Amino acid sequence: MEYQLSAELTAPEDGPDLDPLQQVGVVALLDTRLSRLAGIEGPDGVEITPVEHAVHAHLGGANVSWLLDAPALVFAEDATRAVLEQLLEETELLRGWQVKHCAVTATDDQLETALAASTEPDADAVIEIDPANQLELSERRQRLLDASEYLRAFGLDAFGFTEGGDVTEHEARYVAGAVMHGVEMVTDELFGDIQLLEDEDGTAVDVEALWVMDELPQQYADQYTALFAKQLLVTTAILGYRLTQEEWTAPLCLAEALALHVVKSRAELELDLADAMPEERAAEIFGHFDDHAFADGAHEELYDVSDLDAFDTDVITWFRPDPRYNDTAGLHPYLTDED
Protein backbone atom coordinates (compact mmCIF):
# COMPACT_ATOMS: atom_id res chain seq x y z
CA MET A 1 0.00 0.00 0.00
CA GLU A 2 1.28 3.48 -0.85
CA TYR A 3 1.12 6.20 1.78
CA GLN A 4 1.60 9.92 1.29
CA LEU A 5 3.39 11.42 4.27
CA SER A 6 4.00 15.02 5.24
CA ALA A 7 6.84 16.01 7.55
CA GLU A 8 7.69 19.41 8.94
CA LEU A 9 11.35 20.06 9.73
CA THR A 10 12.14 23.12 11.84
CA ALA A 11 15.36 25.07 12.18
CA PRO A 12 16.66 25.98 15.67
CA GLU A 13 14.29 28.46 17.30
CA ASP A 14 17.10 30.80 18.38
CA GLY A 15 18.47 31.03 14.84
CA PRO A 16 17.69 33.71 12.22
CA ASP A 17 15.18 33.18 9.41
CA LEU A 18 16.54 31.31 6.41
CA ASP A 19 17.42 33.64 3.55
CA PRO A 20 16.74 32.58 -0.09
CA LEU A 21 20.23 31.12 -0.57
CA GLN A 22 20.00 29.10 2.64
CA GLN A 23 16.58 27.82 1.59
CA VAL A 24 17.99 26.59 -1.72
CA GLY A 25 20.85 24.94 0.17
CA VAL A 26 18.48 23.19 2.56
CA VAL A 27 16.42 21.85 -0.35
CA ALA A 28 19.59 20.62 -2.08
CA LEU A 29 20.89 18.90 1.07
CA LEU A 30 17.62 17.14 1.87
CA ASP A 31 16.86 16.22 -1.72
CA THR A 32 20.32 14.71 -2.23
CA ARG A 33 20.15 12.63 0.95
CA LEU A 34 16.59 11.41 0.32
CA SER A 35 17.38 10.52 -3.29
CA ARG A 36 20.10 8.14 -2.10
CA LEU A 37 17.65 6.02 -0.11
CA ALA A 38 16.89 2.88 -2.09
CA GLY A 39 14.95 1.37 0.81
CA ILE A 40 14.08 1.83 4.46
CA GLU A 41 14.12 -0.86 7.13
CA GLY A 42 11.11 -0.36 9.38
CA PRO A 43 10.22 -2.00 12.71
CA ASP A 44 10.88 -5.76 12.89
CA GLY A 45 12.82 -5.63 9.62
CA VAL A 46 9.83 -4.56 7.54
CA GLU A 47 10.92 -3.29 4.10
CA ILE A 48 9.62 0.15 3.11
CA THR A 49 10.23 1.50 -0.39
CA PRO A 50 10.52 5.24 -1.10
CA VAL A 51 8.63 6.08 -4.29
CA GLU A 52 9.10 9.83 -4.67
CA HIS A 53 9.55 12.95 -2.58
CA ALA A 54 9.41 16.73 -2.74
CA VAL A 55 11.12 19.28 -0.50
CA HIS A 56 10.08 22.91 0.00
CA ALA A 57 11.97 25.31 2.27
CA HIS A 58 10.64 28.40 4.01
CA LEU A 59 11.82 30.99 6.53
CA GLY A 60 11.65 28.65 9.52
CA GLY A 61 12.55 25.25 8.06
CA ALA A 62 11.32 22.87 5.38
CA ASN A 63 8.40 20.64 4.48
CA VAL A 64 8.92 17.15 3.06
CA SER A 65 6.25 15.29 1.12
CA TRP A 66 7.11 11.62 0.78
CA LEU A 67 5.31 8.82 -1.04
CA LEU A 68 6.20 5.42 0.47
CA ASP A 69 5.21 1.84 -0.23
CA ALA A 70 4.74 0.13 3.15
CA PRO A 71 2.76 -2.83 4.56
CA ALA A 72 0.89 -0.65 7.05
CA LEU A 73 0.38 2.98 8.00
CA VAL A 74 2.10 2.73 11.39
CA PHE A 75 5.25 1.30 9.79
CA ALA A 76 5.35 4.15 7.29
CA GLU A 77 5.00 6.86 9.95
CA ASP A 78 7.48 5.36 12.41
CA ALA A 79 10.12 4.61 9.79
CA THR A 80 9.82 8.03 8.17
CA ARG A 81 10.30 9.90 11.43
CA ALA A 82 13.29 7.72 12.35
CA VAL A 83 14.94 8.24 8.96
CA LEU A 84 14.43 12.01 8.98
CA GLU A 85 15.76 12.33 12.53
CA GLN A 86 18.84 10.32 11.60
CA LEU A 87 19.33 12.38 8.43
CA LEU A 88 19.26 15.63 10.40
CA GLU A 89 21.68 14.23 12.97
CA GLU A 90 24.16 13.05 10.32
CA THR A 91 24.04 16.26 8.26
CA GLU A 92 26.36 18.72 9.95
CA LEU A 93 24.76 21.78 8.38
CA LEU A 94 21.37 20.71 9.75
CA ARG A 95 22.44 19.99 13.31
CA GLY A 96 19.89 21.33 15.76
CA TRP A 97 17.00 20.89 13.34
CA GLN A 98 14.01 18.84 14.53
CA VAL A 99 11.20 16.77 13.05
CA LYS A 100 8.26 18.69 14.42
CA HIS A 101 5.49 16.82 12.62
CA CYS A 102 5.33 13.60 10.63
CA ALA A 103 2.06 11.97 9.62
CA VAL A 104 0.24 10.27 6.79
CA THR A 105 -1.84 12.76 4.83
CA ALA A 106 -3.55 10.35 2.43
CA THR A 107 -3.65 6.73 1.28
CA ASP A 108 -4.61 5.30 -2.10
CA ASP A 109 -8.13 4.57 -0.88
CA GLN A 110 -8.50 8.03 0.62
CA LEU A 111 -7.29 9.69 -2.55
CA GLU A 112 -9.72 7.68 -4.64
CA THR A 113 -12.57 8.63 -2.34
CA ALA A 114 -11.55 12.27 -2.39
CA LEU A 115 -11.38 12.36 -6.17
CA ALA A 116 -14.82 10.81 -6.43
CA ALA A 117 -16.24 13.30 -3.97
CA SER A 118 -14.59 16.26 -5.70
CA THR A 119 -17.12 16.11 -8.52
CA GLU A 120 -19.70 17.51 -6.09
CA PRO A 121 -18.29 20.56 -4.28
CA ASP A 122 -19.29 20.97 -0.67
CA ALA A 123 -20.79 24.41 -0.18
CA ASP A 124 -20.28 24.15 3.57
CA ALA A 125 -16.57 23.26 3.36
CA VAL A 126 -14.24 25.64 5.15
CA ILE A 127 -10.55 25.97 4.27
CA GLU A 128 -8.46 26.93 7.27
CA ILE A 129 -5.26 28.87 6.68
CA ASP A 130 -2.59 29.21 9.32
CA PRO A 131 -2.35 32.99 9.98
CA ALA A 132 1.44 32.77 10.41
CA ASN A 133 1.83 31.06 7.04
CA GLN A 134 -0.50 33.56 5.43
CA LEU A 135 1.55 36.44 6.83
CA GLU A 136 4.75 34.90 5.51
CA LEU A 137 3.23 34.47 2.06
CA SER A 138 2.00 38.06 2.06
CA GLU A 139 5.46 39.31 2.99
CA ARG A 140 7.09 37.22 0.27
CA ARG A 141 4.67 38.52 -2.34
CA GLN A 142 5.26 42.11 -1.26
CA ARG A 143 9.02 41.60 -1.58
CA LEU A 144 8.48 40.39 -5.15
CA LEU A 145 6.40 43.46 -5.95
CA ASP A 146 9.06 45.72 -4.43
CA ALA A 147 11.86 43.99 -6.34
CA SER A 148 9.99 44.40 -9.63
CA GLU A 149 10.74 48.14 -9.47
CA TYR A 150 14.43 47.40 -10.03
CA LEU A 151 13.86 45.61 -13.32
CA ARG A 152 13.85 48.48 -15.82
CA ALA A 153 15.10 46.70 -18.93
CA PHE A 154 11.60 45.39 -19.66
CA GLY A 155 8.13 46.79 -19.39
CA LEU A 156 5.33 44.69 -17.97
CA ASP A 157 4.30 43.88 -21.55
CA ALA A 158 7.37 41.60 -21.69
CA PHE A 159 5.56 39.43 -19.15
CA GLY A 160 2.32 39.39 -21.12
CA PHE A 161 0.52 42.29 -19.42
CA THR A 162 -1.71 44.49 -21.54
CA GLU A 163 -4.74 46.56 -20.62
CA GLY A 164 -7.68 44.18 -20.60
CA GLY A 165 -5.41 41.23 -21.37
CA ASP A 166 -5.19 37.81 -19.76
CA VAL A 167 -2.11 38.53 -17.59
CA THR A 168 -2.78 40.90 -14.69
CA GLU A 169 -0.42 43.67 -13.61
CA HIS A 170 0.19 41.93 -10.28
CA GLU A 171 1.11 38.66 -12.01
CA ALA A 172 3.56 40.44 -14.32
CA ARG A 173 5.13 42.29 -11.40
CA TYR A 174 5.41 39.09 -9.36
CA VAL A 175 7.42 37.46 -12.14
CA ALA A 176 9.53 40.58 -12.74
CA GLY A 177 10.40 40.73 -9.04
CA ALA A 178 11.15 37.02 -8.98
CA VAL A 179 13.65 37.52 -11.81
CA MET A 180 15.52 40.13 -9.77
CA HIS A 181 15.53 37.85 -6.74
CA GLY A 182 16.80 35.11 -9.04
CA VAL A 183 19.83 37.23 -9.97
CA GLU A 184 20.67 37.63 -6.28
CA MET A 185 20.33 33.91 -5.63
CA VAL A 186 22.48 32.86 -8.58
CA THR A 187 25.15 35.39 -7.56
CA ASP A 188 25.29 34.00 -4.02
CA GLU A 189 25.28 30.42 -5.26
CA LEU A 190 28.18 31.05 -7.62
CA PHE A 191 30.31 32.26 -4.71
CA GLY A 192 29.55 28.92 -3.06
CA ASP A 193 30.36 26.93 -6.21
CA ILE A 194 33.66 28.75 -6.62
CA GLN A 195 34.69 27.92 -3.06
CA LEU A 196 33.79 24.24 -3.46
CA LEU A 197 35.64 23.96 -6.78
CA GLU A 198 38.73 25.67 -5.36
CA ASP A 199 38.69 23.41 -2.31
CA GLU A 200 38.52 20.35 -4.56
CA ASP A 201 41.02 21.81 -7.04
CA GLY A 202 39.09 20.08 -9.80
CA THR A 203 36.03 20.40 -12.00
CA ALA A 204 32.32 19.97 -11.45
CA VAL A 205 32.62 16.22 -11.98
CA ASP A 206 34.81 16.04 -8.87
CA VAL A 207 32.29 17.77 -6.57
CA GLU A 208 29.25 15.85 -5.40
CA ALA A 209 26.79 18.73 -5.35
CA LEU A 210 27.01 22.27 -6.72
CA TRP A 211 24.33 24.91 -7.10
CA VAL A 212 24.67 26.67 -10.47
CA MET A 213 27.17 24.31 -12.11
CA ASP A 214 24.77 21.40 -11.71
CA GLU A 215 22.15 23.26 -13.75
CA LEU A 216 24.39 23.89 -16.74
CA PRO A 217 24.70 21.36 -19.62
CA GLN A 218 26.29 18.38 -17.88
CA GLN A 219 28.12 16.99 -20.91
CA TYR A 220 30.62 19.81 -20.36
CA ALA A 221 30.91 19.38 -16.58
CA ASP A 222 34.56 18.31 -16.85
CA GLN A 223 35.34 21.85 -18.02
CA TYR A 224 33.52 23.67 -15.22
CA THR A 225 36.53 24.78 -13.18
CA ALA A 226 36.77 27.42 -10.48
CA LEU A 227 37.95 29.86 -13.16
CA PHE A 228 34.90 29.07 -15.30
CA ALA A 229 32.64 29.67 -12.28
CA LYS A 230 34.38 33.00 -11.61
CA GLN A 231 33.86 34.04 -15.22
CA LEU A 232 30.20 33.06 -14.98
CA LEU A 233 29.96 35.14 -11.79
CA VAL A 234 31.29 38.18 -13.67
CA THR A 235 28.83 37.47 -16.47
CA THR A 236 25.96 37.27 -13.97
CA ALA A 237 27.04 40.60 -12.45
CA ILE A 238 26.92 42.16 -15.91
CA LEU A 239 23.51 40.58 -16.48
CA GLY A 240 22.17 41.98 -13.20
CA TYR A 241 23.39 45.45 -14.09
CA ARG A 242 21.87 45.32 -17.56
CA LEU A 243 18.50 44.26 -16.18
CA THR A 244 18.38 47.48 -14.13
CA GLN A 245 18.98 49.68 -17.19
CA GLU A 246 16.18 51.17 -19.26
CA GLU A 247 16.83 49.26 -22.45
CA TRP A 248 17.62 45.64 -23.26
CA THR A 249 19.85 43.91 -25.73
CA ALA A 250 19.54 40.14 -26.02
CA PRO A 251 22.25 38.18 -24.12
CA LEU A 252 25.64 39.51 -25.18
CA CYS A 253 27.19 36.05 -25.12
CA LEU A 254 26.13 32.43 -24.73
CA ALA A 255 27.25 32.37 -21.08
CA GLU A 256 24.95 35.31 -20.29
CA ALA A 257 22.04 33.43 -21.87
CA LEU A 258 22.83 30.42 -19.68
CA ALA A 259 23.05 32.65 -16.60
CA LEU A 260 19.64 34.11 -17.39
CA HIS A 261 18.33 30.58 -17.90
CA VAL A 262 19.40 29.62 -14.37
CA VAL A 263 18.06 32.92 -13.02
CA LYS A 264 14.67 31.95 -14.43
CA SER A 265 14.75 28.64 -12.55
CA ARG A 266 15.45 30.53 -9.31
CA ALA A 267 12.65 32.94 -10.12
CA GLU A 268 10.28 29.99 -10.49
CA LEU A 269 11.35 28.81 -7.04
CA GLU A 270 10.65 32.26 -5.58
CA LEU A 271 7.17 32.29 -7.12
CA ASP A 272 6.50 28.84 -5.68
CA LEU A 273 7.69 29.82 -2.19
CA ALA A 274 5.42 32.88 -2.31
CA ASP A 275 2.55 30.81 -3.69
CA ALA A 276 2.06 33.73 -6.07
CA MET A 277 0.48 31.74 -8.90
CA PRO A 278 0.11 28.17 -10.21
CA GLU A 279 3.17 26.66 -11.87
CA GLU A 280 1.39 26.47 -15.22
CA ARG A 281 0.57 30.18 -15.05
CA ALA A 282 4.18 31.09 -14.28
CA ALA A 283 5.35 28.98 -17.24
CA GLU A 284 2.94 30.84 -19.51
CA ILE A 285 4.22 34.24 -18.38
CA PHE A 286 7.85 33.14 -18.68
CA GLY A 287 7.00 32.14 -22.25
CA HIS A 288 6.22 35.80 -22.96
CA PHE A 289 9.44 36.82 -21.22
CA ASP A 290 11.54 34.42 -23.31
CA ASP A 291 10.25 36.02 -26.50
CA HIS A 292 11.52 39.40 -25.32
CA ALA A 293 14.69 38.38 -23.48
CA PHE A 294 16.44 35.89 -25.79
CA ALA A 295 17.47 36.33 -29.41
CA ASP A 296 17.13 32.61 -30.06
CA GLY A 297 17.21 29.23 -28.31
CA ALA A 298 20.92 28.50 -28.79
CA HIS A 299 21.51 28.16 -25.05
CA GLU A 300 18.70 25.60 -24.74
CA GLU A 301 20.19 23.54 -27.57
CA LEU A 302 23.31 23.07 -25.44
CA TYR A 303 21.23 20.79 -23.22
CA ASP A 304 20.53 18.51 -26.20
CA VAL A 305 23.05 15.70 -25.72
CA SER A 306 22.08 14.13 -29.05
CA ASP A 307 23.76 16.86 -31.13
CA LEU A 308 27.09 17.65 -29.51
CA ASP A 309 28.82 18.37 -32.84
CA ALA A 310 26.63 21.45 -33.34
CA PHE A 311 28.61 23.38 -30.73
CA ASP A 312 32.23 24.06 -29.93
CA THR A 313 32.95 21.96 -26.85
CA ASP A 314 35.43 24.52 -25.46
CA VAL A 315 33.31 26.35 -22.87
CA ILE A 316 35.59 29.40 -22.95
CA THR A 317 33.91 30.29 -26.24
CA TRP A 318 30.65 30.82 -24.36
CA PHE A 319 32.04 34.10 -23.03
CA ARG A 320 32.90 35.52 -26.46
CA PRO A 321 30.69 38.45 -27.48
CA ASP A 322 27.86 37.70 -29.83
CA PRO A 323 28.89 39.54 -33.03
CA ARG A 324 25.29 40.56 -33.62
CA TYR A 325 25.35 42.87 -30.61
CA ASN A 326 28.96 43.62 -29.74
CA ASP A 327 32.00 44.11 -31.97
CA THR A 328 34.52 44.63 -29.19
CA ALA A 329 37.22 42.14 -28.19
CA GLY A 330 35.45 41.15 -25.00
CA LEU A 331 32.65 41.99 -22.59
CA HIS A 332 35.01 42.30 -19.65
CA PRO A 333 38.79 41.77 -19.27
CA TYR A 334 38.15 38.77 -17.01
CA LEU A 335 36.18 37.04 -19.78
CA THR A 336 38.94 36.84 -22.37
CA ASP A 337 40.26 33.55 -23.71
CA GLU A 338 43.65 34.12 -22.11
CA ASP A 339 44.54 31.99 -19.06
XYZ file of C-alpha atoms in Angstrom:
339
model
C 0.000 0.000 0.000
C 1.277 3.485 -0.850
C 1.116 6.203 1.776
C 1.597 9.924 1.292
C 3.393 11.416 4.269
C 4.003 15.018 5.236
C 6.839 16.008 7.549
C 7.691 19.412 8.937
C 11.352 20.063 9.726
C 12.143 23.117 11.840
C 15.364 25.073 12.184
C 16.656 25.983 15.667
C 14.293 28.464 17.305
C 17.098 30.804 18.377
C 18.473 31.030 14.839
C 17.692 33.706 12.217
C 15.185 33.181 9.407
C 16.537 31.307 6.406
C 17.424 33.644 3.553
C 16.743 32.583 -0.088
C 20.229 31.124 -0.571
C 20.004 29.095 2.640
C 16.584 27.816 1.587
C 17.990 26.593 -1.723
C 20.849 24.945 0.169
C 18.477 23.192 2.565
C 16.421 21.855 -0.349
C 19.588 20.618 -2.079
C 20.890 18.896 1.068
C 17.624 17.143 1.870
C 16.860 16.217 -1.724
C 20.321 14.711 -2.227
C 20.150 12.626 0.947
C 16.591 11.415 0.318
C 17.384 10.518 -3.293
C 20.104 8.141 -2.101
C 17.649 6.020 -0.107
C 16.885 2.884 -2.088
C 14.948 1.372 0.808
C 14.075 1.832 4.464
C 14.115 -0.860 7.126
C 11.113 -0.365 9.381
C 10.219 -2.003 12.708
C 10.884 -5.755 12.890
C 12.823 -5.634 9.623
C 9.829 -4.557 7.535
C 10.920 -3.286 4.104
C 9.616 0.146 3.107
C 10.233 1.498 -0.390
C 10.524 5.235 -1.100
C 8.631 6.078 -4.293
C 9.099 9.829 -4.672
C 9.548 12.949 -2.584
C 9.409 16.725 -2.736
C 11.125 19.281 -0.500
C 10.081 22.906 0.003
C 11.969 25.307 2.266
C 10.636 28.397 4.012
C 11.822 30.990 6.530
C 11.653 28.646 9.523
C 12.548 25.246 8.058
C 11.316 22.867 5.381
C 8.398 20.639 4.475
C 8.921 17.151 3.056
C 6.249 15.289 1.124
C 7.112 11.618 0.781
C 5.306 8.825 -1.038
C 6.205 5.418 0.466
C 5.214 1.841 -0.228
C 4.738 0.133 3.150
C 2.764 -2.833 4.560
C 0.886 -0.647 7.047
C 0.380 2.981 8.005
C 2.100 2.726 11.387
C 5.254 1.299 9.790
C 5.352 4.155 7.292
C 4.996 6.857 9.952
C 7.485 5.362 12.414
C 10.117 4.613 9.790
C 9.819 8.025 8.168
C 10.298 9.896 11.428
C 13.290 7.724 12.346
C 14.941 8.237 8.960
C 14.427 12.006 8.978
C 15.755 12.330 12.533
C 18.842 10.319 11.600
C 19.326 12.375 8.427
C 19.262 15.628 10.398
C 21.684 14.233 12.971
C 24.157 13.049 10.318
C 24.037 16.262 8.259
C 26.359 18.717 9.953
C 24.764 21.785 8.377
C 21.368 20.712 9.746
C 22.443 19.994 13.306
C 19.888 21.333 15.756
C 16.998 20.885 13.336
C 14.011 18.838 14.526
C 11.205 16.770 13.047
C 8.255 18.688 14.419
C 5.487 16.821 12.623
C 5.331 13.603 10.629
C 2.063 11.974 9.621
C 0.237 10.265 6.791
C -1.836 12.757 4.825
C -3.547 10.351 2.429
C -3.646 6.729 1.279
C -4.609 5.297 -2.095
C -8.133 4.571 -0.876
C -8.505 8.033 0.618
C -7.287 9.690 -2.553
C -9.721 7.675 -4.644
C -12.574 8.631 -2.341
C -11.552 12.275 -2.391
C -11.376 12.363 -6.166
C -14.818 10.809 -6.432
C -16.236 13.302 -3.969
C -14.585 16.255 -5.698
C -17.120 16.107 -8.525
C -19.702 17.508 -6.090
C -18.293 20.559 -4.283
C -19.290 20.973 -0.667
C -20.789 24.409 -0.182
C -20.277 24.147 3.569
C -16.574 23.262 3.361
C -14.238 25.644 5.146
C -10.551 25.969 4.267
C -8.456 26.928 7.274
C -5.263 28.866 6.675
C -2.587 29.212 9.323
C -2.353 32.990 9.983
C 1.437 32.766 10.411
C 1.833 31.061 7.041
C -0.497 33.561 5.426
C 1.552 36.443 6.831
C 4.755 34.904 5.514
C 3.227 34.470 2.056
C 2.001 38.062 2.057
C 5.456 39.315 2.995
C 7.093 37.223 0.272
C 4.675 38.522 -2.338
C 5.261 42.105 -1.264
C 9.015 41.598 -1.577
C 8.476 40.394 -5.149
C 6.397 43.463 -5.955
C 9.057 45.721 -4.425
C 11.860 43.987 -6.342
C 9.989 44.400 -9.629
C 10.740 48.143 -9.467
C 14.429 47.398 -10.028
C 13.863 45.613 -13.322
C 13.845 48.481 -15.819
C 15.101 46.697 -18.926
C 11.599 45.390 -19.658
C 8.132 46.792 -19.386
C 5.328 44.689 -17.972
C 4.302 43.885 -21.545
C 7.366 41.601 -21.686
C 5.559 39.434 -19.146
C 2.319 39.390 -21.115
C 0.521 42.287 -19.416
C -1.712 44.491 -21.541
C -4.745 46.556 -20.616
C -7.682 44.182 -20.598
C -5.407 41.233 -21.368
C -5.190 37.809 -19.763
C -2.106 38.532 -17.592
C -2.779 40.904 -14.685
C -0.416 43.666 -13.607
C 0.192 41.928 -10.279
C 1.113 38.661 -12.015
C 3.559 40.438 -14.322
C 5.125 42.287 -11.397
C 5.414 39.092 -9.357
C 7.422 37.455 -12.139
C 9.526 40.577 -12.739
C 10.399 40.735 -9.042
C 11.153 37.020 -8.984
C 13.652 37.516 -11.813
C 15.520 40.135 -9.774
C 15.526 37.849 -6.735
C 16.800 35.113 -9.041
C 19.825 37.227 -9.973
C 20.672 37.635 -6.283
C 20.328 33.915 -5.627
C 22.483 32.861 -8.585
C 25.155 35.387 -7.563
C 25.287 34.002 -4.017
C 25.283 30.416 -5.259
C 28.179 31.055 -7.624
C 30.307 32.260 -4.709
C 29.552 28.919 -3.064
C 30.360 26.932 -6.212
C 33.660 28.754 -6.621
C 34.688 27.919 -3.064
C 33.794 24.242 -3.464
C 35.642 23.964 -6.784
C 38.727 25.672 -5.360
C 38.686 23.411 -2.307
C 38.518 20.351 -4.557
C 41.020 21.808 -7.038
C 39.095 20.085 -9.803
C 36.034 20.398 -11.999
C 32.319 19.970 -11.451
C 32.616 16.216 -11.978
C 34.813 16.038 -8.872
C 32.294 17.766 -6.575
C 29.254 15.847 -5.397
C 26.790 18.735 -5.355
C 27.006 22.270 -6.720
C 24.333 24.910 -7.104
C 24.666 26.666 -10.465
C 27.168 24.313 -12.106
C 24.767 21.405 -11.707
C 22.151 23.261 -13.748
C 24.394 23.889 -16.735
C 24.705 21.358 -19.616
C 26.289 18.381 -17.885
C 28.119 16.991 -20.914
C 30.624 19.813 -20.365
C 30.911 19.381 -16.580
C 34.557 18.307 -16.850
C 35.339 21.853 -18.021
C 33.523 23.672 -15.219
C 36.529 24.782 -13.184
C 36.772 27.424 -10.479
C 37.951 29.862 -13.164
C 34.905 29.068 -15.296
C 32.641 29.670 -12.280
C 34.377 33.003 -11.615
C 33.857 34.039 -15.222
C 30.203 33.064 -14.983
C 29.957 35.143 -11.792
C 31.288 38.180 -13.672
C 28.830 37.473 -16.467
C 25.964 37.272 -13.968
C 27.040 40.596 -12.452
C 26.916 42.159 -15.908
C 23.514 40.583 -16.480
C 22.169 41.976 -13.205
C 23.387 45.446 -14.086
C 21.867 45.318 -17.562
C 18.496 44.263 -16.175
C 18.383 47.480 -14.134
C 18.984 49.683 -17.187
C 16.185 51.174 -19.255
C 16.833 49.259 -22.454
C 17.620 45.645 -23.265
C 19.845 43.908 -25.728
C 19.541 40.141 -26.020
C 22.250 38.176 -24.116
C 25.639 39.506 -25.181
C 27.191 36.046 -25.117
C 26.129 32.427 -24.728
C 27.248 32.371 -21.084
C 24.951 35.306 -20.290
C 22.037 33.429 -21.872
C 22.828 30.417 -19.684
C 23.054 32.652 -16.597
C 19.636 34.113 -17.387
C 18.327 30.580 -17.905
C 19.396 29.624 -14.370
C 18.055 32.922 -13.023
C 14.668 31.952 -14.434
C 14.747 28.639 -12.547
C 15.451 30.526 -9.306
C 12.645 32.939 -10.116
C 10.284 29.995 -10.494
C 11.353 28.814 -7.041
C 10.645 32.258 -5.584
C 7.167 32.286 -7.119
C 6.503 28.841 -5.683
C 7.687 29.822 -2.191
C 5.420 32.880 -2.312
C 2.550 30.808 -3.690
C 2.064 33.728 -6.073
C 0.477 31.735 -8.898
C 0.105 28.171 -10.215
C 3.170 26.657 -11.869
C 1.394 26.466 -15.225
C 0.574 30.176 -15.053
C 4.177 31.089 -14.280
C 5.354 28.982 -17.243
C 2.936 30.837 -19.512
C 4.221 34.236 -18.376
C 7.854 33.144 -18.684
C 7.000 32.142 -22.248
C 6.225 35.804 -22.965
C 9.443 36.821 -21.222
C 11.535 34.418 -23.307
C 10.246 36.019 -26.502
C 11.522 39.401 -25.316
C 14.686 38.381 -23.485
C 16.436 35.892 -25.791
C 17.469 36.331 -29.411
C 17.132 32.606 -30.059
C 17.213 29.229 -28.306
C 20.922 28.500 -28.791
C 21.509 28.164 -25.047
C 18.698 25.595 -24.743
C 20.188 23.535 -27.569
C 23.311 23.074 -25.441
C 21.234 20.791 -23.215
C 20.531 18.508 -26.195
C 23.047 15.697 -25.716
C 22.083 14.134 -29.051
C 23.758 16.860 -31.131
C 27.092 17.646 -29.515
C 28.816 18.372 -32.836
C 26.631 21.445 -33.339
C 28.609 23.376 -30.728
C 32.227 24.056 -29.926
C 32.953 21.961 -26.851
C 35.431 24.522 -25.464
C 33.314 26.349 -22.872
C 35.592 29.400 -22.949
C 33.906 30.294 -26.243
C 30.645 30.819 -24.357
C 32.044 34.099 -23.034
C 32.900 35.520 -26.458
C 30.694 38.454 -27.478
C 27.856 37.697 -29.831
C 28.895 39.541 -33.034
C 25.291 40.557 -33.621
C 25.353 42.874 -30.607
C 28.958 43.620 -29.739
C 31.999 44.113 -31.975
C 34.523 44.625 -29.192
C 37.217 42.142 -28.192
C 35.449 41.151 -25.003
C 32.651 41.988 -22.591
C 35.008 42.299 -19.646
C 38.792 41.773 -19.267
C 38.146 38.773 -17.014
C 36.182 37.035 -19.776
C 38.945 36.839 -22.372
C 40.259 33.550 -23.711
C 43.649 34.123 -22.112
C 44.539 31.993 -19.058
